[in-house]
Amino acid sequence: QVQLVESGGGLVQAGGSRQLSCTASGTIYVADVFGWYRQKSGEQRELVASITRNSETNYGSSVQGRFTISRGDSQNTVNLQMNNLRPDDTAVYFCHVNRVWLQNRPEYWGQGIQVIVSS
């Protein structure tokens, strides 16, 4: 079992920066794919960014060039650096782990953390 805890959310002004961090407890394997998703009010959850064991990254089109996902010093942490934030980035951000290397591809989610970008 994996537990994910997000930190770093809060209120930030448009144009500003914020870093989210995700710390995983339980057994984390090097092949696990970490990701960040977000859910805006009244909308479906969407991919923000993901990172593989080889540090291959994938970004949602709306954050490309502004957000950067990276692994922390241990394989149990992943960060999301968010720059040039816009009011439209306001959402609940979720940390996610996908065990793509297992046949049934189990997934784990954090409880989410609010980011509010004021104009």
XYZ file of C-alpha atoms in Angstrom:
119
model
C 0.000 0.000 0.000
C 1.177 3.523 -0.773
C 0.199 6.728 0.964
C 0.818 10.059 -0.740
C 0.898 13.401 1.041
C 0.989 16.693 -0.826
C 2.383 19.938 0.560
C 3.102 23.455 -0.615
C -0.319 24.608 -1.687
C -1.920 27.908 -0.828
C -2.672 31.322 -2.204
C -0.375 32.934 -4.762
C -0.671 35.978 -6.982
C -0.864 35.685 -10.732
C 2.591 35.642 -12.254
C 4.072 34.148 -9.131
C 5.609 30.761 -8.418
C 4.882 27.875 -6.109
C 6.413 24.471 -5.523
C 4.319 21.485 -4.602
C 5.889 18.427 -3.049
C 4.636 14.891 -2.720
C 6.004 12.465 -0.201
C 5.182 8.806 -0.502
C 5.216 6.301 2.311
C 5.101 2.576 1.904
C 7.083 0.682 -0.662
C 7.983 2.727 -3.697
C 9.618 1.017 -6.634
C 11.972 2.720 -9.030
C 9.656 1.786 -11.896
C 6.656 3.588 -10.401
C 5.460 6.545 -12.462
C 4.751 9.643 -10.412
C 2.374 12.291 -11.593
C 0.468 15.411 -10.691
C -3.145 15.888 -11.648
C -5.481 18.744 -10.926
C -9.189 19.240 -10.717
C -10.776 22.601 -11.251
C -14.156 23.360 -9.792
C -16.855 21.655 -11.805
C -14.397 19.958 -14.148
C -12.829 16.548 -14.529
C -9.403 15.716 -13.200
C -6.661 16.350 -15.727
C -3.013 15.434 -16.068
C -0.581 18.184 -15.150
C 2.699 16.313 -15.414
C 4.249 12.890 -14.974
C 7.754 11.489 -14.620
C 9.141 8.018 -15.180
C 12.035 6.132 -13.644
C 14.278 7.506 -16.367
C 13.073 11.048 -15.683
C 11.090 11.144 -18.891
C 8.462 13.790 -18.420
C 5.080 14.505 -19.895
C 3.079 17.717 -19.450
C -0.431 18.874 -20.042
C -0.574 21.388 -22.860
C -1.788 24.214 -20.629
C 1.244 24.013 -18.320
C 3.964 23.182 -20.837
C 6.854 25.573 -20.418
C 5.607 26.904 -17.081
C 5.617 23.854 -14.806
C 8.443 21.423 -14.118
C 8.135 18.034 -12.486
C 11.166 16.460 -10.865
C 12.101 13.695 -8.507
C 13.369 14.661 -5.085
C 16.537 13.449 -3.456
C 14.869 10.163 -2.587
C 12.711 8.084 -4.886
C 9.858 8.680 -2.458
C 9.441 12.345 -3.321
C 8.421 14.289 -6.363
C 8.125 18.031 -6.822
C 6.143 20.279 -9.103
C 7.612 23.706 -9.696
C 4.929 26.047 -10.970
C 6.008 29.336 -12.525
C 4.102 32.175 -14.114
C 0.917 31.049 -12.451
C -2.414 32.141 -13.856
C -5.845 32.364 -12.232
C -6.821 29.469 -14.476
C -4.330 27.274 -12.598
C -6.543 27.466 -9.536
C -7.423 23.878 -8.665
C -6.959 21.037 -6.255
C -3.711 19.301 -7.127
C -3.313 15.583 -6.580
C -0.190 13.469 -6.379
C -0.474 10.165 -8.200
C 1.510 6.953 -8.496
C 0.877 4.459 -11.255
C 2.462 1.038 -11.153
C 2.531 0.708 -14.927
C 4.942 -2.173 -14.649
C 2.312 -4.425 -13.077
C -0.314 -6.137 -15.192
C -3.268 -4.545 -13.377
C -1.522 -1.162 -13.167
C -2.616 -0.179 -9.656
C -2.894 3.533 -8.948
C -2.614 5.545 -5.773
C -3.813 9.076 -5.063
C -3.077 11.696 -2.483
C -5.906 13.608 -0.830
C -5.155 16.710 -2.837
C -4.009 20.201 -1.995
C -5.583 23.499 -2.949
C -3.771 26.076 -5.040
C -5.490 29.409 -5.526
C -4.078 31.948 -7.942
C -5.430 35.451 -7.462
C -5.563 37.990 -10.263
